[in-house]
Amino acid sequence: MMYQQLSLVGSLKDAEIKITLHTLAALSGMKPTRIFNHHLVWIPTYPFNPVLAAGEVNQIEQYRITCDTSLVDPASEDEYLPPAGFKENKDFLQTMPWKMIISEVPEAGKRQVTSQSILESAIVEGSPFEFMEKMGYKFSHEYWSKGSEFVFGNIVVRIFRICVKDQITAPTTEDQNLADTTEGSGTADNAMVIDDDSFGDKITAETALASQKAAYQPLKLLDKSGQWSIKAFLSVKQLTDLESIITGTAQLEKFQAEMAGLFELKMADRNSYDTRLRANR
Amino acid sequence: MDTAQSSVQPDLSGVPVTALESLRLRLAQLTHSLNSLQAQIQQASLPSWPALQGQLNVILTQLTSLSATVSGYAETLQRTVAYPLPNFPTNTEAGLLTTLLRKKNLPEVDDWIAEGKEIGEKTRAKQDGEFCSWAAKVVDECRQDHEWSGFLSRKDIENGLEDEGLNRNKTSPTAGPSWTNDETIIFLSRGEIPARFQKVDESIAS
């Protein structure tokens, strides 16, 4: 499914998250929906780097592909599946329902919100990873996003933090050096597991069934300051549907104005969204 | 005749210019505010209540200011006597002259004052205070009938449901500088870690 996503982003200090969640819950009239997603980023196995010659098609662009799956059990809403690293638990992760996402660089223009074409497709049959490999893609890196989601009319607001694998299990030489210089206290810093929502307990205790298949992967925050990211977005079916785009933009700008004081929403730099492989780099 | 009249030089030194000027200014403001309020009320669609309330407050402030000015200059004004100059066109403007020199209130103004006094006697400040404390009590009672935080209604709580809140028990440790939005998005898009964080996180993206 291809659609156009209009979005604005912002950030929030950890100290303000509680009051913000309560405020959004009150304003939207809904309890926050939990989000805990695992994202795998894939890159082409054999990047195509043709010699550029005049007169030939030289705009060859290869995009990274992201695969997403939710670790929130849809039945009980708040029970988590254990986060499992791709390399360590490939077989277990195979069994999850994955969604494939390709994102275009947002449009350039004077619009005050980010407008980006996104192609999204669920992988319904067969092994998702084999499928990716057959398409000529290989695993690049992974991350987890964890937080809450609210719906305001057409607008979806996500407040989340990005987590990555914690490296304590397999320290590299760099980590070793770091630990040495900080005289062992580095381990404690590294072990900053984000169990703020007490999901750590749930994983060890309640999801024993799932953990038979997958080892619990300790995660750490990407942004060590504990800051939260905010993304407010809405989707329009087609880029060419100008009227809907204008309405959507207006709705997003109105929301931005309404949220002023609670958090600031801005338009991100469009180049940040560029997932293309850069040739010869 | 004309020459005789224009030769009369009025002595302006006794005119209380400051007092009259400040009164004139306040009266002008008040007239303007009252006119605009009247215009707003007569509109097809009534302005919003907060707007009307604001307008009323402005008028009340201006009235207070006017009455303070009047009482401030009361002494000067009481001993000042106005009289027409010889060159005033008495024949044609006799009516205006009586209005200008009138020292008594107009009958209708007298009525207003009497009415105001009557209302004032009925209202007792003490009763007003009693009313206020009663109102505060009622508001407080109403307030206690409702739950003002959490996600459950009073009924839910009485039925034994527990508010699990937002499930945030611990706050995570915070240290170091934060990532900017763009830096985060770049990481999500391309797995690139900004140079300033790379020293610690070199091993994240393989």
Short mmCIF file of C-alpha atoms in Angstrom, two decimals:
data_model
loop_
_atom_site.label_atom_id
_atom_site.label_comp_id
_atom_site.label_asym_id
_atom_site.label_seq_id
_atom_site.Cartn_x
_atom_site.Cartn_y
_atom_site.Cartn_z
CA MET A 1 0.00 0.00 0.00
CA MET A 2 1.44 3.30 -0.97
CA TYR A 3 0.45 6.45 0.85
CA GLN A 4 1.56 9.94 1.61
CA GLN A 5 2.44 10.69 5.20
CA LEU A 6 2.31 14.22 6.61
CA SER A 7 4.23 14.60 9.82
CA LEU A 8 5.80 16.83 12.41
CA VAL A 9 8.29 15.85 15.07
CA GLY A 10 9.30 17.02 18.49
CA SER A 11 11.01 15.91 21.63
CA LEU A 12 10.25 15.80 25.31
CA LYS A 13 12.42 15.66 28.42
CA ASP A 14 11.90 12.54 30.51
CA ALA A 15 10.75 14.64 33.48
CA GLU A 16 7.80 15.92 31.46
CA ILE A 17 6.58 12.61 30.10
CA LYS A 18 4.11 11.83 32.86
CA ILE A 19 2.23 15.10 32.76
CA THR A 20 2.26 15.01 28.96
CA LEU A 21 0.81 11.50 28.81
CA HIS A 22 -1.90 12.47 31.28
CA THR A 23 -2.69 15.63 29.35
CA LEU A 24 -2.85 13.82 26.02
CA ALA A 25 -5.00 11.11 27.58
CA ALA A 26 -7.40 13.75 28.84
CA LEU A 27 -7.44 15.70 25.59
CA SER A 28 -7.84 12.70 23.33
CA GLY A 29 -10.29 10.96 25.65
CA MET A 30 -8.45 7.69 25.30
CA LYS A 31 -5.96 5.66 27.21
CA PRO A 32 -2.62 5.61 25.50
CA THR A 33 -2.09 2.63 23.24
CA ARG A 34 1.13 0.90 24.00
CA ILE A 35 3.66 0.63 21.26
CA PHE A 36 6.68 -1.56 21.34
CA ASN A 37 7.98 -2.23 17.88
CA HIS A 38 10.98 -4.06 16.60
CA HIS A 39 12.49 -2.55 13.47
CA LEU A 40 14.99 -4.26 11.20
CA VAL A 41 16.79 -2.21 8.60
CA TRP A 42 17.94 -3.96 5.43
CA ILE A 43 20.40 -2.80 2.80
CA PRO A 44 21.07 -4.17 -0.68
CA THR A 45 23.52 -7.04 -0.53
CA TYR A 46 25.30 -6.01 -3.64
CA PRO A 47 25.07 -2.25 -4.04
CA PHE A 48 24.85 -1.37 -7.69
CA ASN A 49 27.48 1.19 -8.57
CA PRO A 50 27.50 1.64 -12.31
CA VAL A 51 29.98 3.94 -13.96
CA LEU A 52 28.04 7.09 -14.58
CA ALA A 53 28.10 8.12 -18.17
CA ALA A 54 26.52 11.00 -19.98
CA GLY A 55 23.43 10.17 -21.94
CA GLU A 56 22.56 7.16 -19.85
CA VAL A 57 20.13 6.84 -17.01
CA ASN A 58 22.32 7.73 -14.09
CA GLN A 59 19.74 8.14 -11.41
CA ILE A 60 19.98 4.74 -9.88
CA GLU A 61 18.73 4.87 -6.36
CA GLN A 62 18.68 2.05 -3.91
CA TYR A 63 16.64 2.39 -0.78
CA ARG A 64 17.03 0.77 2.55
CA ILE A 65 14.04 -1.30 3.60
CA THR A 66 12.69 -1.39 7.13
CA CYS A 67 10.79 -4.34 8.53
CA ASP A 68 8.55 -3.66 11.51
CA THR A 69 6.73 -5.88 13.91
CA SER A 70 4.90 -5.18 17.12
CA LEU A 71 5.94 -6.82 20.37
CA VAL A 72 2.71 -5.89 22.07
CA ASP A 73 0.41 -8.82 22.32
CA PRO A 74 -2.74 -7.66 20.53
CA ALA A 75 -4.97 -9.87 22.69
CA SER A 76 -4.02 -8.63 26.13
CA GLU A 77 -2.72 -5.22 25.01
CA ASP A 78 -0.09 -4.94 27.70
CA GLU A 79 1.86 -8.15 27.65
CA TYR A 80 5.10 -7.93 25.85
CA LEU A 81 6.91 -10.49 23.88
CA PRO A 82 10.57 -10.46 24.78
CA PRO A 83 12.74 -8.31 22.58
CA ALA A 84 15.08 -10.63 20.75
CA GLY A 85 18.12 -9.66 18.72
CA PHE A 86 18.03 -10.46 15.02
CA LYS A 87 21.33 -12.28 14.90
CA GLU A 88 20.74 -14.21 18.09
CA ASN A 89 17.12 -15.17 17.50
CA LYS A 90 16.58 -15.21 13.79
CA ASP A 91 14.49 -18.36 13.85
CA PHE A 92 12.13 -17.05 16.48
CA LEU A 93 11.75 -13.69 14.77
CA GLN A 94 10.89 -15.48 11.51
CA THR A 95 7.59 -16.50 13.02
CA MET A 96 6.44 -12.95 13.71
CA PRO A 97 4.27 -10.98 11.31
CA TRP A 98 6.55 -8.47 9.60
CA LYS A 99 5.68 -5.40 7.61
CA MET A 100 7.99 -4.11 4.92
CA ILE A 101 8.38 -0.35 4.61
CA ILE A 102 10.15 1.72 1.99
CA SER A 103 10.23 5.45 2.56
CA GLU A 104 10.87 8.07 -0.07
CA VAL A 105 12.78 11.25 0.75
CA PRO A 106 10.17 13.87 1.75
CA GLU A 107 9.18 16.36 -0.87
CA ALA A 108 11.01 19.62 -1.08
CA GLY A 109 8.83 22.67 -0.98
CA LYS A 110 7.41 25.44 1.08
CA ARG A 111 4.95 23.27 2.99
CA GLN A 112 5.36 23.59 6.76
CA VAL A 113 4.97 19.88 7.42
CA THR A 114 6.98 16.91 6.20
CA SER A 115 5.27 15.15 3.30
CA GLN A 116 6.67 11.75 2.49
CA SER A 117 5.66 8.88 0.24
CA ILE A 118 5.72 5.54 1.99
CA LEU A 119 5.26 2.07 0.58
CA GLU A 120 4.10 -0.39 3.14
CA SER A 121 3.37 -4.04 2.67
CA ALA A 122 2.79 -6.93 5.00
CA ILE A 123 4.78 -10.07 4.35
CA VAL A 124 2.06 -12.66 4.63
CA GLU A 125 3.54 -15.91 3.54
CA GLY A 126 6.77 -17.77 3.89
CA SER A 127 9.85 -16.75 5.72
CA PRO A 128 10.11 -12.98 5.77
CA PHE A 129 13.88 -12.97 6.07
CA GLU A 130 14.38 -15.43 3.25
CA PHE A 131 12.12 -13.23 1.17
CA MET A 132 14.26 -10.22 1.92
CA GLU A 133 17.38 -12.13 1.05
CA LYS A 134 15.88 -13.29 -2.22
CA MET A 135 15.15 -9.66 -3.03
CA GLY A 136 18.85 -9.04 -2.67
CA TYR A 137 18.82 -7.42 0.71
CA LYS A 138 20.83 -8.15 3.82
CA PHE A 139 20.31 -7.24 7.45
CA SER A 140 21.99 -3.98 8.42
CA HIS A 141 20.91 -3.00 11.89
CA GLU A 142 17.98 -3.09 14.23
CA TYR A 143 16.31 -0.92 16.82
CA TRP A 144 13.23 -0.92 18.99
CA SER A 145 10.73 1.87 19.52
CA LYS A 146 8.77 1.92 22.70
CA GLY A 147 6.18 4.32 23.98
CA SER A 148 2.57 5.39 23.68
CA GLU A 149 0.23 6.33 20.92
CA PHE A 150 -2.79 8.63 20.89
CA VAL A 151 -5.32 9.42 18.23
CA PHE A 152 -6.70 12.92 17.74
CA GLY A 153 -9.21 12.75 14.92
CA ASN A 154 -7.11 12.02 11.87
CA ILE A 155 -3.85 12.64 13.62
CA VAL A 156 -1.83 9.93 15.31
CA VAL A 157 0.62 11.05 17.97
CA ARG A 158 3.41 8.76 18.99
CA ILE A 159 5.64 9.44 21.96
CA PHE A 160 8.47 6.97 22.04
CA ARG A 161 12.08 6.24 22.76
CA ILE A 162 14.47 4.33 20.58
CA CYS A 163 16.28 1.41 22.12
CA VAL A 164 19.15 -0.61 20.82
CA LYS A 165 20.76 -3.84 21.88
CA ASP A 166 22.78 -3.60 25.01
CA GLN A 167 26.30 -4.74 24.39
CA ILE A 168 27.21 -6.09 27.81
CA THR A 169 26.88 -9.67 26.66
CA ALA A 170 29.51 -9.34 23.99
CA PRO A 171 31.85 -6.48 24.72
CA THR A 172 33.92 -5.33 21.82
CA THR A 173 37.41 -4.00 22.24
CA GLU A 174 36.12 -0.44 22.35
CA ASP A 175 33.74 -1.29 25.14
CA GLN A 176 36.52 -3.03 26.97
CA ASN A 177 38.68 0.04 26.73
CA LEU A 178 35.85 2.20 27.96
CA ALA A 179 35.18 -0.08 30.88
CA ASP A 180 38.86 -0.06 31.76
CA THR A 181 39.11 3.68 31.80
CA THR A 182 36.08 4.06 34.01
CA GLU A 183 37.32 1.32 36.32
CA GLY A 184 34.42 -1.00 36.09
CA SER A 185 31.72 1.57 36.65
CA GLY A 186 31.16 1.49 32.91
CA THR A 187 29.27 -1.74 33.25
CA ALA A 188 26.72 -0.11 35.48
CA ASP A 189 26.23 2.68 32.97
CA ASN A 190 25.84 0.25 30.15
CA ALA A 191 23.32 -1.72 32.09
CA MET A 192 20.87 1.15 31.87
CA VAL A 193 18.09 -1.17 30.90
CA ILE A 194 14.94 0.66 30.07
CA ASP A 195 12.57 -1.13 32.35
CA ASP A 196 10.89 2.09 33.37
CA ASP A 197 7.54 0.62 32.50
CA SER A 198 8.39 -2.41 34.56
CA PHE A 199 8.17 -4.52 31.45
CA GLY A 200 11.37 -6.24 32.48
CA ASP A 201 9.51 -8.07 35.22
CA LYS A 202 6.77 -9.11 32.89
CA ILE A 203 9.17 -10.51 30.40
CA THR A 204 10.96 -12.73 32.85
CA ALA A 205 7.85 -13.86 34.67
CA GLU A 206 4.92 -13.99 32.32
CA THR A 207 6.18 -14.74 28.88
CA ALA A 208 7.93 -17.93 29.75
CA LEU A 209 6.34 -19.58 26.74
CA ALA A 210 7.81 -17.14 24.30
CA SER A 211 11.16 -17.16 26.01
CA GLN A 212 11.45 -20.86 25.38
CA LYS A 213 12.04 -19.90 21.82
CA ALA A 214 13.80 -16.58 22.20
CA ALA A 215 16.34 -15.32 24.65
CA TYR A 216 15.52 -12.02 26.28
CA GLN A 217 17.64 -9.35 24.73
CA PRO A 218 18.63 -6.60 27.13
CA LEU A 219 18.04 -3.21 25.58
CA LYS A 220 19.40 0.21 26.29
CA LEU A 221 18.26 3.65 25.31
CA LEU A 222 19.80 5.08 22.20
CA ASP A 223 19.52 8.55 23.66
CA LYS A 224 21.06 8.23 27.09
CA SER A 225 19.50 11.45 28.32
CA GLY A 226 16.19 9.60 28.45
CA GLN A 227 14.58 12.10 26.11
CA TRP A 228 11.40 11.09 24.27
CA SER A 229 10.66 11.60 20.61
CA ILE A 230 7.28 12.78 19.43
CA LYS A 231 5.85 12.20 16.01
CA ALA A 232 2.48 13.54 14.96
CA PHE A 233 1.36 12.25 11.60
CA LEU A 234 -1.56 11.56 9.35
CA SER A 235 -1.78 9.67 6.12
CA VAL A 236 -3.28 10.76 2.85
CA LYS A 237 -4.03 8.18 0.22
CA GLN A 238 -2.32 9.86 -2.67
CA LEU A 239 0.20 12.57 -3.28
CA THR A 240 -1.96 13.81 -6.13
CA ASP A 241 -4.99 14.30 -3.91
CA LEU A 242 -4.14 17.95 -3.34
CA GLU A 243 -7.32 18.79 -1.49
CA SER A 244 -6.72 16.10 1.14
CA ILE A 245 -3.10 17.13 1.46
CA ILE A 246 -4.14 20.72 2.12
CA THR A 247 -6.76 19.64 4.66
CA GLY A 248 -4.27 17.31 6.32
CA THR A 249 -1.61 20.00 6.48
CA ALA A 250 -4.10 22.41 8.03
CA GLN A 251 -5.14 19.82 10.62
CA LEU A 252 -1.54 19.11 11.52
CA GLU A 253 -0.74 22.81 11.82
CA LYS A 254 -3.78 23.33 14.01
CA PHE A 255 -2.66 20.46 16.22
CA GLN A 256 0.82 21.96 16.37
CA ALA A 257 -0.68 25.25 17.58
CA GLU A 258 -2.91 23.49 20.11
CA MET A 259 0.00 21.56 21.57
CA ALA A 260 2.15 24.67 21.94
CA GLY A 261 3.11 24.90 25.58
CA LEU A 262 2.90 21.17 26.04
CA PHE A 263 5.51 20.34 23.47
CA GLU A 264 6.89 21.92 20.36
CA LEU A 265 6.35 20.22 17.02
CA LYS A 266 8.60 21.10 14.14
CA MET A 267 9.27 20.00 10.62
CA ALA A 268 12.38 17.84 10.46
CA ASP A 269 15.10 18.29 7.87
CA ARG A 270 14.00 16.33 4.82
CA ASN A 271 17.48 14.95 4.26
CA SER A 272 17.28 13.17 7.61
CA TYR A 273 14.63 10.91 6.11
CA ASP A 274 16.84 9.89 3.21
CA THR A 275 17.23 6.12 3.33
CA ARG A 276 18.96 5.83 -0.01
CA LEU A 277 22.30 4.19 -0.35
CA ARG A 278 24.90 6.69 -1.40
CA ALA A 279 26.91 5.51 -4.33
CA ASN A 280 30.61 4.88 -3.78
CA ARG A 281 30.43 5.68 -0.13
CA MET B 1 -21.08 96.26 18.87
CA ASP B 2 -18.78 93.59 17.54
CA THR B 3 -15.71 95.59 18.29
CA ALA B 4 -16.92 96.36 21.77
CA GLN B 5 -17.51 92.65 22.47
CA SER B 6 -14.20 91.42 21.06
CA SER B 7 -12.33 94.00 23.08
CA VAL B 8 -13.35 92.25 26.27
CA GLN B 9 -10.39 90.09 27.25
CA PRO B 10 -11.53 87.20 29.44
CA ASP B 11 -9.33 86.54 32.41
CA LEU B 12 -8.37 82.89 32.03
CA SER B 13 -5.97 82.72 34.92
CA GLY B 14 -8.67 81.49 37.31
CA VAL B 15 -9.76 78.60 35.09
CA PRO B 16 -8.77 75.24 36.66
CA VAL B 17 -7.29 73.91 33.41
CA THR B 18 -5.63 70.81 34.88
CA ALA B 19 -8.77 69.63 36.61
CA LEU B 20 -11.00 70.22 33.61
CA GLU B 21 -8.52 68.62 31.20
CA SER B 22 -8.18 65.45 33.20
CA LEU B 23 -11.94 65.24 33.59
CA ARG B 24 -12.42 65.81 29.90
CA LEU B 25 -9.97 63.05 29.06
CA ARG B 26 -11.68 60.53 31.33
CA LEU B 27 -15.13 61.47 30.18
CA ALA B 28 -14.05 61.08 26.56
CA GLN B 29 -12.68 57.61 27.26
CA LEU B 30 -15.82 56.59 29.08
CA THR B 31 -18.11 57.92 26.36
CA HIS B 32 -16.12 56.05 23.78
CA SER B 33 -16.25 52.77 25.72
CA LEU B 34 -19.97 53.10 26.41
CA ASN B 35 -20.67 53.84 22.77
CA SER B 36 -18.72 50.84 21.59
CA LEU B 37 -20.43 48.58 24.14
CA GLN B 38 -23.80 49.83 22.97
CA ALA B 39 -22.82 49.22 19.37
CA GLN B 40 -21.70 45.68 20.20
CA ILE B 41 -24.90 44.87 22.04
CA GLN B 42 -27.01 46.13 19.18
CA GLN B 43 -25.22 43.91 16.69
CA ALA B 44 -27.12 41.04 15.11
CA SER B 45 -24.91 38.48 16.84
CA LEU B 46 -23.99 39.14 20.42
CA PRO B 47 -20.24 39.15 21.09
CA SER B 48 -18.83 36.35 23.25
CA TRP B 49 -19.45 36.58 26.97
CA PRO B 50 -15.75 36.92 27.82
CA ALA B 51 -15.55 39.86 25.40
CA LEU B 52 -18.56 41.55 26.99
CA GLN B 53 -17.18 40.91 30.44
CA GLY B 54 -13.86 42.42 29.42
CA GLN B 55 -15.61 45.47 28.00
CA LEU B 56 -17.60 45.90 31.21
CA ASN B 57 -14.43 45.69 33.26
CA VAL B 58 -12.85 48.40 31.17
CA ILE B 59 -15.88 50.64 31.68
CA LEU B 60 -15.90 50.01 35.43
CA THR B 61 -12.22 50.88 35.64
CA GLN B 62 -12.82 54.07 33.69
CA LEU B 63 -15.77 54.97 35.93
CA THR B 64 -13.67 54.44 39.04
CA SER B 65 -10.93 56.56 37.56
CA LEU B 66 -13.45 59.30 36.69
CA SER B 67 -14.96 59.34 40.15
CA ALA B 68 -11.49 59.40 41.73
CA THR B 69 -10.59 62.39 39.56
CA VAL B 70 -13.80 64.20 40.43
CA SER B 71 -13.27 63.71 44.14
CA GLY B 72 -9.60 64.63 43.77
CA TYR B 73 -10.48 68.02 42.31
CA ALA B 74 -13.70 68.38 44.36
CA GLU B 75 -12.49 71.43 46.25
CA THR B 76 -11.38 73.33 43.16
CA LEU B 77 -14.51 72.43 41.25
CA GLN B 78 -16.85 73.38 44.09
CA ARG B 79 -15.50 76.86 44.43
CA THR B 80 -15.25 77.49 40.71
CA VAL B 81 -18.14 79.48 39.31
CA ALA B 82 -18.86 79.42 35.58
CA TYR B 83 -20.35 82.49 33.90
CA PRO B 84 -20.94 83.45 30.30
CA LEU B 85 -18.73 86.05 28.66
CA PRO B 86 -20.38 89.14 27.25
CA ASN B 87 -19.76 87.93 23.69
CA PHE B 88 -21.78 84.73 24.15
CA PRO B 89 -24.66 84.73 21.61
CA THR B 90 -27.35 84.69 24.29
CA ASN B 91 -30.17 85.44 21.89
CA THR B 92 -29.68 82.39 19.72
CA GLU B 93 -28.18 79.93 22.19
CA ALA B 94 -30.26 80.55 25.29
CA GLY B 95 -31.13 76.86 25.58
CA LEU B 96 -27.51 75.80 25.50
CA LEU B 97 -26.68 78.37 28.14
CA THR B 98 -29.16 76.92 30.64
CA THR B 99 -27.79 73.44 30.04
CA LEU B 100 -24.21 74.57 30.47
CA LEU B 101 -24.83 76.60 33.59
CA ARG B 102 -27.26 74.22 35.22
CA LYS B 103 -26.07 73.35 38.71
CA LYS B 104 -28.81 70.96 39.72
CA ASN B 105 -29.06 67.38 38.46
CA LEU B 106 -31.53 66.61 35.74
CA PRO B 107 -34.75 65.06 37.13
CA GLU B 108 -33.93 61.69 35.53
CA VAL B 109 -30.44 61.73 37.02
CA ASP B 110 -32.01 62.35 40.39
CA ASP B 111 -34.18 59.32 39.78
CA TRP B 112 -31.15 57.20 38.95
CA ILE B 113 -29.37 58.27 42.10
CA ALA B 114 -32.43 57.49 44.21
CA GLU B 115 -32.77 54.11 42.56
CA GLY B 116 -29.10 53.34 43.15
CA LYS B 117 -29.40 54.28 46.80
CA GLU B 118 -32.43 52.07 47.18
CA ILE B 119 -30.64 49.08 45.66
CA GLY B 120 -27.61 49.81 47.79
CA GLU B 121 -29.67 49.72 50.96
CA LYS B 122 -31.15 46.35 50.07
CA THR B 123 -27.76 44.74 49.42
CA ARG B 124 -25.74 44.11 52.48
CA ALA B 125 -22.08 43.38 52.21
CA LYS B 126 -22.34 40.87 55.00
CA GLN B 127 -24.96 38.88 53.14
CA ASP B 128 -22.70 38.92 50.09
CA GLY B 129 -19.91 37.36 52.10
CA GLU B 130 -22.26 34.67 53.38
CA PHE B 131 -23.35 33.93 49.85
CA CYS B 132 -19.75 33.60 48.69
CA SER B 133 -18.79 31.14 51.39
CA TRP B 134 -21.94 29.14 50.66
CA ALA B 135 -21.05 29.05 46.95
CA ALA B 136 -17.49 27.96 47.73
CA LYS B 137 -18.85 25.17 49.89
CA VAL B 138 -21.20 23.94 47.17
CA VAL B 139 -18.42 24.00 44.57
CA ASP B 140 -16.18 22.04 46.89
CA GLU B 141 -18.91 19.46 47.49
CA CYS B 142 -19.45 19.05 43.76
CA ARG B 143 -15.72 18.75 43.25
CA GLN B 144 -15.42 15.95 45.76
CA ASP B 145 -18.09 13.98 43.94
CA HIS B 146 -15.77 13.46 40.99
CA GLU B 147 -12.44 11.90 40.25
CA TRP B 148 -10.04 14.43 38.83
CA SER B 149 -7.11 12.22 37.94
CA GLY B 150 -6.53 8.78 36.53
CA PHE B 151 -8.59 6.92 33.99
CA LEU B 152 -11.41 5.49 36.07
CA SER B 153 -14.73 6.99 37.05
CA ARG B 154 -15.95 7.08 40.63
CA LYS B 155 -18.29 4.23 39.75
CA ASP B 156 -15.42 2.08 38.50
CA ILE B 157 -13.47 2.62 41.70
CA GLU B 158 -16.49 1.73 43.83
CA ASN B 159 -16.83 -1.45 41.78
CA GLY B 160 -13.32 -2.37 42.85
CA LEU B 161 -11.41 -1.56 39.70
CA GLU B 162 -7.92 -0.32 40.26
CA ASP B 163 -6.43 2.46 38.24
CA GLU B 164 -3.27 1.14 36.78
CA GLY B 165 -2.37 4.64 35.66
CA LEU B 166 0.06 4.88 32.84
CA ASN B 167 2.20 2.07 34.19
CA ARG B 168 5.11 4.27 34.83
CA ASN B 169 6.69 3.35 38.10
CA LYS B 170 10.30 4.17 37.72
CA THR B 171 11.91 7.02 35.94
CA SER B 172 14.92 6.09 33.96
CA PRO B 173 18.28 7.61 34.69
CA THR B 174 19.12 10.66 32.70
CA ALA B 175 22.61 11.56 31.74
CA GLY B 176 24.45 13.36 29.03
CA PRO B 177 23.32 15.43 26.08
CA SER B 178 20.16 14.65 24.16
CA TRP B 179 19.87 13.68 20.53
CA THR B 180 18.19 16.18 18.27
CA ASN B 181 15.14 15.15 16.27
CA ASP B 182 17.13 15.12 13.08
CA GLU B 183 19.89 12.99 14.60
CA THR B 184 17.31 10.46 15.75
CA ILE B 185 15.62 10.37 12.35
CA ILE B 186 18.97 9.93 10.61
CA PHE B 187 19.67 6.96 12.87
CA LEU B 188 16.28 5.47 12.03
CA SER B 189 16.79 6.02 8.32
CA ARG B 190 20.41 5.14 7.85
CA GLY B 191 21.72 3.82 11.15
CA GLU B 192 24.22 6.65 11.38
CA ILE B 193 25.28 7.75 14.81
CA PRO B 194 26.25 11.40 15.22
CA ALA B 195 29.96 11.93 15.77
CA ARG B 196 29.44 13.36 19.24
CA PHE B 197 27.87 10.10 20.45
CA GLN B 198 30.03 7.72 18.48
CA LYS B 199 32.71 7.17 21.07
CA VAL B 200 30.30 5.36 23.34
CA ASP B 201 28.03 3.73 20.83
CA GLU B 202 30.36 2.57 18.12
CA SER B 203 29.11 -0.95 18.24
CA ILE B 204 25.37 -0.32 17.85
CA ALA B 205 25.14 -0.40 14.09
CA SER B 206 26.96 -3.28 12.57
#
